[in-house]
Every structure is written in structure tokens, then in C-alpha cells.
PDB file of C-alpha atoms in Angstrom:
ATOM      1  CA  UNK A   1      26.300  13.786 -65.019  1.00 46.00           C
ATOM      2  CA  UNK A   2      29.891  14.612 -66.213  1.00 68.00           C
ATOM      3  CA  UNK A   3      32.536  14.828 -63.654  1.00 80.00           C
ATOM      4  CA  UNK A   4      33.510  18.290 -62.676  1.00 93.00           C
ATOM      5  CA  UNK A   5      37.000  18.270 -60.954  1.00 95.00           C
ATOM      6  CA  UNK A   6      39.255  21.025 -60.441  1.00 97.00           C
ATOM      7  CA  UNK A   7      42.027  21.053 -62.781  1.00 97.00           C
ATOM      8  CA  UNK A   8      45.287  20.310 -62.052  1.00 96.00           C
ATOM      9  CA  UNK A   9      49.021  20.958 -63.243  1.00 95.00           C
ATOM     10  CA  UNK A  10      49.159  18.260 -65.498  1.00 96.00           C
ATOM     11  CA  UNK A  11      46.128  19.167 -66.729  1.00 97.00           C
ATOM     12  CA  UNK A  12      47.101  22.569 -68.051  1.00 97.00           C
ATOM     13  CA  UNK A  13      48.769  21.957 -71.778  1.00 97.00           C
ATOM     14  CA  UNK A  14      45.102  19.777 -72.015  1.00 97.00           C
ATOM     15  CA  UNK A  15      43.736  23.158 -70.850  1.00 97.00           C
ATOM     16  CA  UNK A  16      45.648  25.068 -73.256  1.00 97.00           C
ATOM     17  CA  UNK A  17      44.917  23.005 -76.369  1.00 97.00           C
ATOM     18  CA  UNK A  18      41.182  23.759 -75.430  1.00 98.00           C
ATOM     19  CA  UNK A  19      41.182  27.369 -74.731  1.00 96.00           C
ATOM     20  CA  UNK A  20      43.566  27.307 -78.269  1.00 96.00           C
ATOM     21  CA  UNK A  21      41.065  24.898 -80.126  1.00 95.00           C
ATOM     22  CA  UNK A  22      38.053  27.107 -79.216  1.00 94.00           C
ATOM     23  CA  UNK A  23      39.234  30.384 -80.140  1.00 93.00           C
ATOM     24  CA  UNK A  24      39.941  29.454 -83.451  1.00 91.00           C
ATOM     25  CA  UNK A  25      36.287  27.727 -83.765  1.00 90.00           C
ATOM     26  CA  UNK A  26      34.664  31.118 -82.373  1.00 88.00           C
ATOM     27  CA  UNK A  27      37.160  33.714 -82.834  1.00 90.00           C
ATOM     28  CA  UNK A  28      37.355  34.140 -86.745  1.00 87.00           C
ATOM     29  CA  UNK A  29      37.452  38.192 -85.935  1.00 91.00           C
ATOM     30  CA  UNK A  30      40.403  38.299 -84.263  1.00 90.00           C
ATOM     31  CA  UNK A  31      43.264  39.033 -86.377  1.00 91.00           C
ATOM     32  CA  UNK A  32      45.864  36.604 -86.088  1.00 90.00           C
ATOM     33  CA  UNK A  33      48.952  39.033 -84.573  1.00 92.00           C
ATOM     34  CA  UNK A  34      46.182  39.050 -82.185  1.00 91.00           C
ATOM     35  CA  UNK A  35      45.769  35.761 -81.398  1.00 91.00           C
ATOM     36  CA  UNK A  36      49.695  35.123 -81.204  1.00 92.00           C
ATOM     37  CA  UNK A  37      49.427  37.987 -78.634  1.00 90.00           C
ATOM     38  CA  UNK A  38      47.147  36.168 -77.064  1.00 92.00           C
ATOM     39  CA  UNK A  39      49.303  32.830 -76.443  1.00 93.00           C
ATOM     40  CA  UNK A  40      52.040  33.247 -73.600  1.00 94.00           C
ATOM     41  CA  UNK A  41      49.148  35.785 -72.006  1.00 93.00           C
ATOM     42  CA  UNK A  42      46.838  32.589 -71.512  1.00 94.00           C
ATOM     43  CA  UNK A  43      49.912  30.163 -71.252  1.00 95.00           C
ATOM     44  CA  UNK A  44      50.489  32.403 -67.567  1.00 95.00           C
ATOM     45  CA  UNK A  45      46.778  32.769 -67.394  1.00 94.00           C
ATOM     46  CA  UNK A  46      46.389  29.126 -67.082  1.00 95.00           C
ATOM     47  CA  UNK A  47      49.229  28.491 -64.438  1.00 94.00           C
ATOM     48  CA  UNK A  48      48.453  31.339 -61.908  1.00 94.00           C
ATOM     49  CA  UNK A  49      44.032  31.540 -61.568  1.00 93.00           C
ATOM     50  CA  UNK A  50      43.243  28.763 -59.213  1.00 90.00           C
ATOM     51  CA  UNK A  51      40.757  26.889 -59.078  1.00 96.00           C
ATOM     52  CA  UNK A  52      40.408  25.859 -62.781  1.00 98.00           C
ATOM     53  CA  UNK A  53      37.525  23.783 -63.270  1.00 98.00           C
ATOM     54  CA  UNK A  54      37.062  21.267 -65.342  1.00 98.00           C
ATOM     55  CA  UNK A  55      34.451  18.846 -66.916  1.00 97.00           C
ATOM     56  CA  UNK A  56      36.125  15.459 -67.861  1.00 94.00           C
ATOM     57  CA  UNK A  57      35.352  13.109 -70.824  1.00 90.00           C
ATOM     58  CA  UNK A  58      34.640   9.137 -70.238  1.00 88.00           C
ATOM     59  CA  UNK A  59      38.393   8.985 -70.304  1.00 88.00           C
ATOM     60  CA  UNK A  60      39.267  11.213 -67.527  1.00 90.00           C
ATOM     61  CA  UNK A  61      40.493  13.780 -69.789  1.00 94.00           C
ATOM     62  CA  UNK A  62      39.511  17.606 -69.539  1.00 97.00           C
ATOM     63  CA  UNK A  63      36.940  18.471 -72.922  1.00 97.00           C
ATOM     64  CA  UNK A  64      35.987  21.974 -70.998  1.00 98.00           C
ATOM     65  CA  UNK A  65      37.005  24.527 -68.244  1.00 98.00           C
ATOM     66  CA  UNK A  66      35.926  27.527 -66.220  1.00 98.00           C
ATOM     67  CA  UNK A  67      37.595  29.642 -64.185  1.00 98.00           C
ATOM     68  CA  UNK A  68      35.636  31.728 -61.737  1.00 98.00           C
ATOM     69  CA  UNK A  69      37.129  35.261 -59.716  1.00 97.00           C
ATOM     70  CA  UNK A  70      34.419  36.992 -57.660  1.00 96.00           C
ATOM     71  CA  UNK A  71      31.617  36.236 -59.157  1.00 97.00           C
ATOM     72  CA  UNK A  72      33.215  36.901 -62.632  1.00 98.00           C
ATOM     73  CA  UNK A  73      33.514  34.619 -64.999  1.00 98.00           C
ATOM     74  CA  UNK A  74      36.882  35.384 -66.572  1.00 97.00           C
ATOM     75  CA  UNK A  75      37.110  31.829 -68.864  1.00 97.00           C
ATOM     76  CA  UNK A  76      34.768  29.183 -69.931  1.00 98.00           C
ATOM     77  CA  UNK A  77      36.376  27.568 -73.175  1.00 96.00           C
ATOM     78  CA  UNK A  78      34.374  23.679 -74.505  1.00 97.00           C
ATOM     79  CA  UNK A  79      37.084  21.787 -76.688  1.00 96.00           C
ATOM     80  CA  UNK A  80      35.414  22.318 -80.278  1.00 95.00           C
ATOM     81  CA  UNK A  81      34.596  18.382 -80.449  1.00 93.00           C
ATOM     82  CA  UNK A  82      32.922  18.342 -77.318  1.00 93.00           C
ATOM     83  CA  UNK A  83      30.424  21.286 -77.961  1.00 92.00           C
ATOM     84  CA  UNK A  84      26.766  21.075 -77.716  1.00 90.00           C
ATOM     85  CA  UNK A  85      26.590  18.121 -75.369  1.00 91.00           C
ATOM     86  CA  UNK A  86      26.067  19.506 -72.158  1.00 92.00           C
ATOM     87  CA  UNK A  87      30.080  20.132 -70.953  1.00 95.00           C
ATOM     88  CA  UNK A  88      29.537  24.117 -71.029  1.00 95.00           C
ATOM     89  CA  UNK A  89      25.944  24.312 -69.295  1.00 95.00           C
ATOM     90  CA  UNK A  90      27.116  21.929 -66.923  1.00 95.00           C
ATOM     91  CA  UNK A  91      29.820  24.393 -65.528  1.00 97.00           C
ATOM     92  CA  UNK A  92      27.760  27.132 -65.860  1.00 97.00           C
ATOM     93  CA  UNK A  93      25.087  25.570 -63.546  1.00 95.00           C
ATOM     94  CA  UNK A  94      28.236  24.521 -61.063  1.00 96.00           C
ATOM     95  CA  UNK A  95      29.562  27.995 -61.355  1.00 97.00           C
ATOM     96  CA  UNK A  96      26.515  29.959 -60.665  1.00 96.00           C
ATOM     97  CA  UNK A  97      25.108  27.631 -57.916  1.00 95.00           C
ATOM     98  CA  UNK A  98      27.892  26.705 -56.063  1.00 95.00           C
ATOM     99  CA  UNK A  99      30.961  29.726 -56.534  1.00 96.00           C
ATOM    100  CA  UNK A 100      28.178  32.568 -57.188  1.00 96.00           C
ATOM    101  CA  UNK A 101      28.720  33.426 -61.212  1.00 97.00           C
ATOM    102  CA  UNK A 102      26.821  36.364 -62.140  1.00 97.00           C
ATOM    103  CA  UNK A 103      28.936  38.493 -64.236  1.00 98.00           C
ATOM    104  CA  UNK A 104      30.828  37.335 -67.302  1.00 98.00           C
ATOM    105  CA  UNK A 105      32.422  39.977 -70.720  1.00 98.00           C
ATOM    106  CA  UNK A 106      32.125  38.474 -73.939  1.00 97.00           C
ATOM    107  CA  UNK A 107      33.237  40.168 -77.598  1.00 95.00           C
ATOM    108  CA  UNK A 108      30.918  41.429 -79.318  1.00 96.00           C
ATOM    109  CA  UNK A 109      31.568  39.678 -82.326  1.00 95.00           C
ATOM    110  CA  UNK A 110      31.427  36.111 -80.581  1.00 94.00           C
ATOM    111  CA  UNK A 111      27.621  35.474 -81.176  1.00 92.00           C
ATOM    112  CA  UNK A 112      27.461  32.228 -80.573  1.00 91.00           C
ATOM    113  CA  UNK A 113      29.036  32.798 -76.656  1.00 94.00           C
ATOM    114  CA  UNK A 114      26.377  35.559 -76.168  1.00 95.00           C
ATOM    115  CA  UNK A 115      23.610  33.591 -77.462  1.00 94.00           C
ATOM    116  CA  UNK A 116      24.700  31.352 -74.834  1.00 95.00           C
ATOM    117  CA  UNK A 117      24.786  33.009 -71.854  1.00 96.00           C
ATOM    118  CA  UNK A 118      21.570  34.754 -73.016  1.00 96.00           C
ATOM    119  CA  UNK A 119      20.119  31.580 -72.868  1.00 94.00           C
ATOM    120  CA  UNK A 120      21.273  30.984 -69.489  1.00 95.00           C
ATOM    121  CA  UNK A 121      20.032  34.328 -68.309  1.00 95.00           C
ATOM    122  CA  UNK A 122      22.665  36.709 -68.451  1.00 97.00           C
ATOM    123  CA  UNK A 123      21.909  40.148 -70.401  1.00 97.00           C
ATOM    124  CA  UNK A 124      24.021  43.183 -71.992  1.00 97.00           C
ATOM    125  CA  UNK A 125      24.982  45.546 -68.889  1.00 97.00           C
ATOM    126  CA  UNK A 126      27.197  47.708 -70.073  1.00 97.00           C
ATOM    127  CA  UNK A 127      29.897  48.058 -73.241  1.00 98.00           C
ATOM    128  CA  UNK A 128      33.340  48.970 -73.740  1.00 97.00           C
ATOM    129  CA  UNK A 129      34.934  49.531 -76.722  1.00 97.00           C
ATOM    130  CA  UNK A 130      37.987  48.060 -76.689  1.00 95.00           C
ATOM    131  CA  UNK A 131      38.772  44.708 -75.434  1.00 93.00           C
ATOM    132  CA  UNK A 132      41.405  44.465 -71.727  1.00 91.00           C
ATOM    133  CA  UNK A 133      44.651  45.117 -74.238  1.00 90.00           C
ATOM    134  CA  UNK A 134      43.222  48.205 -76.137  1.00 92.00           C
ATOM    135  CA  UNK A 135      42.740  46.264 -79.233  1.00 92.00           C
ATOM    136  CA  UNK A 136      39.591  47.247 -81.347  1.00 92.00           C
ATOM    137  CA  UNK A 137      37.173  43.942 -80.422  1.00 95.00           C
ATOM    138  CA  UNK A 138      34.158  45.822 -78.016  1.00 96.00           C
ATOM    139  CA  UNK A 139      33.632  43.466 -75.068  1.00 97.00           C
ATOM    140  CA  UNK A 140      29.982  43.232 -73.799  1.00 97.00           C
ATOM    141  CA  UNK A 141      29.510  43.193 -69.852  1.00 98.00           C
ATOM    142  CA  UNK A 142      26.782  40.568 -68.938  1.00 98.00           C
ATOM    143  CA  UNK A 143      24.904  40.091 -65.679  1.00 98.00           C
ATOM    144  CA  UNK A 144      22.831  37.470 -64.509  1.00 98.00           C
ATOM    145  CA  UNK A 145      19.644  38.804 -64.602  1.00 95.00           C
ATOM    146  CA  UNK A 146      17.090  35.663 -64.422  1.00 85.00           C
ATOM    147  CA  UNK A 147      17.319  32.819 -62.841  1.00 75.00           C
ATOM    148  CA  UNK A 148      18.995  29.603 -64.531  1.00 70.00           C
ATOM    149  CA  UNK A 149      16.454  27.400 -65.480  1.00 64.00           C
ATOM    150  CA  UNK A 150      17.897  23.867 -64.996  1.00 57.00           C
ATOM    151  CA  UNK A 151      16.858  20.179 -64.823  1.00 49.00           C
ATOM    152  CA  UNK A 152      19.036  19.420 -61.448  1.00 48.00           C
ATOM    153  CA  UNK A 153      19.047  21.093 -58.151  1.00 42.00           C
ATOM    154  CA  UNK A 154      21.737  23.495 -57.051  1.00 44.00           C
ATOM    155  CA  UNK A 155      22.338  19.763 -54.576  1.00 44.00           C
ATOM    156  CA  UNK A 156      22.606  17.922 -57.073  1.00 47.00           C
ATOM    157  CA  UNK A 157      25.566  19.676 -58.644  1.00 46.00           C
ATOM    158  CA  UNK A 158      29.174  18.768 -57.140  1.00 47.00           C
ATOM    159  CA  UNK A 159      30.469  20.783 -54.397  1.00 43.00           C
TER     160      UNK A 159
END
């Protein structure tokens, strides 16, 4: 099992190349004033949520985070690189079982993301159509809705 740690300050520019990384393997609809708009936005993101956590590589290095507020899921980004190979389940399972995920938005566009968190049981409960800064990308509200189906106990995962 990967290490899941919570992140800390000198993690963050690690944390920032990630969340930048990602969105610019999954994000091909958002315009790029957009993205720019995005930047210091995350950049003050990413030093005020706490906890941050964070699934390490063999070298100790963050390769995925997830930040968790009241049951909401607000981030999950997987460094590009690091996809498919168990880093974004893995914090999923931790996040559901152990800080209570069941709600997380996703664009509409990003396929891939809701494909994902279909497959983890979350389903479409609502639409808006703007995304949180007005701009024209309709975010899809998802709800846990089924169980996760997993390999490992809720025990098993890190506390």
C-alpha cells in the first residue's frame, strides 16, 4: 500500500505542479484565460485547506492529493505520470472510510473524472450551470450512492 501522509508546507509547490500537471491532462475545455484565472486561486487554495492529503511515490515525494471539507470533496488531482496505478482510488478509499467523503462536483466536460467516481459509486445529484466563478463549464454534483467496493478493509486503510 502507498503511503498516505498529510501534506505539508514544503510539500505545496510539489502540490501545485500536480494540481497544474493534471488540469492540463484533463482540462482541454477550459479556455486558457481560464486556466491563468485559475493559478493564484489554487496557489491560496493550496496554503489555507488543511489537511491536504497526500499519496507518496517510492521516493517520498507527493504523485497525488485530496483535500476533504465536510464530507465534500473539494480536490483530488493524480500527477499525470502517476495515473492509473492505484494513487487516486487509494485516497478515495481513505477519504470515504476514514474522513466521511460522500459528495464531490466535477465539470461536465471532464469525463474521465466522472467515469471515475462513477466507478467508485458516486452518481449525478444535481447540476449547475456555471462553474463557482460564473464561467460557462456546468459542474455536476455527485453523491455517494453505493457502497465502495474495495479489496482492503476500512482498518486496513491509514488513520
Amino acid at each position: 500500500m502507498r503511503s498516505i501522509t498529510i501534506a505539508a508546507n514544503a510539500d505545496l509547490p510539489r502540490l501545485f505542479d500536480i494540481w497544474e500537471a493534471s488540469v492540463q491532462a484533463t482540462h482541454d475545455f477550459l479556455h486558457p484565460d481560464d486556466f491563468l484565472l485559475l493559478v493564484p486561486i489554487v496557489e491560496r487554495t493550496l496554503r489555507e485547506f488543511t489537511p491536504l492529503h497526500c499519496v507518496r511515490d517510492e521516493a517520498g515525494q507527493p504523485c497525488a492529493f485530496i483535500g476533504v471539507s465536510e464530507g465534500m470533496i473539494e480536490m483530488l488531482f493524480v500527477d499525470p505520470r502517476h495515473r492509473g496505478q492505484g494513487a487516486g482510488r487509494a485516497l478515495m478509499e481513505f477519504a470515504i472510510a476514514q474522513l466521511g467523503a460522500t459528495l464531490v462536483d466535477v465539470y461536465e466536460q471532464n469525463r474521465q473524472a466522472l467515469g471515475f467516481y462513477e466507478r467508485l459509486g458516486f452518481a449525478v445529484a444535481g447540476r449547475s450551470e456555471q462553474d463557482p466563478f460564473g464561467k460557462p463549464y456546468p459542474i455536476l454534483h455527485l453523491e455517494l450512492t453505493a457502497p465502495l467496493r474495495s479489496s482492503r478493509s476500512a482498518a486496513d486503510l491509514p488513520a
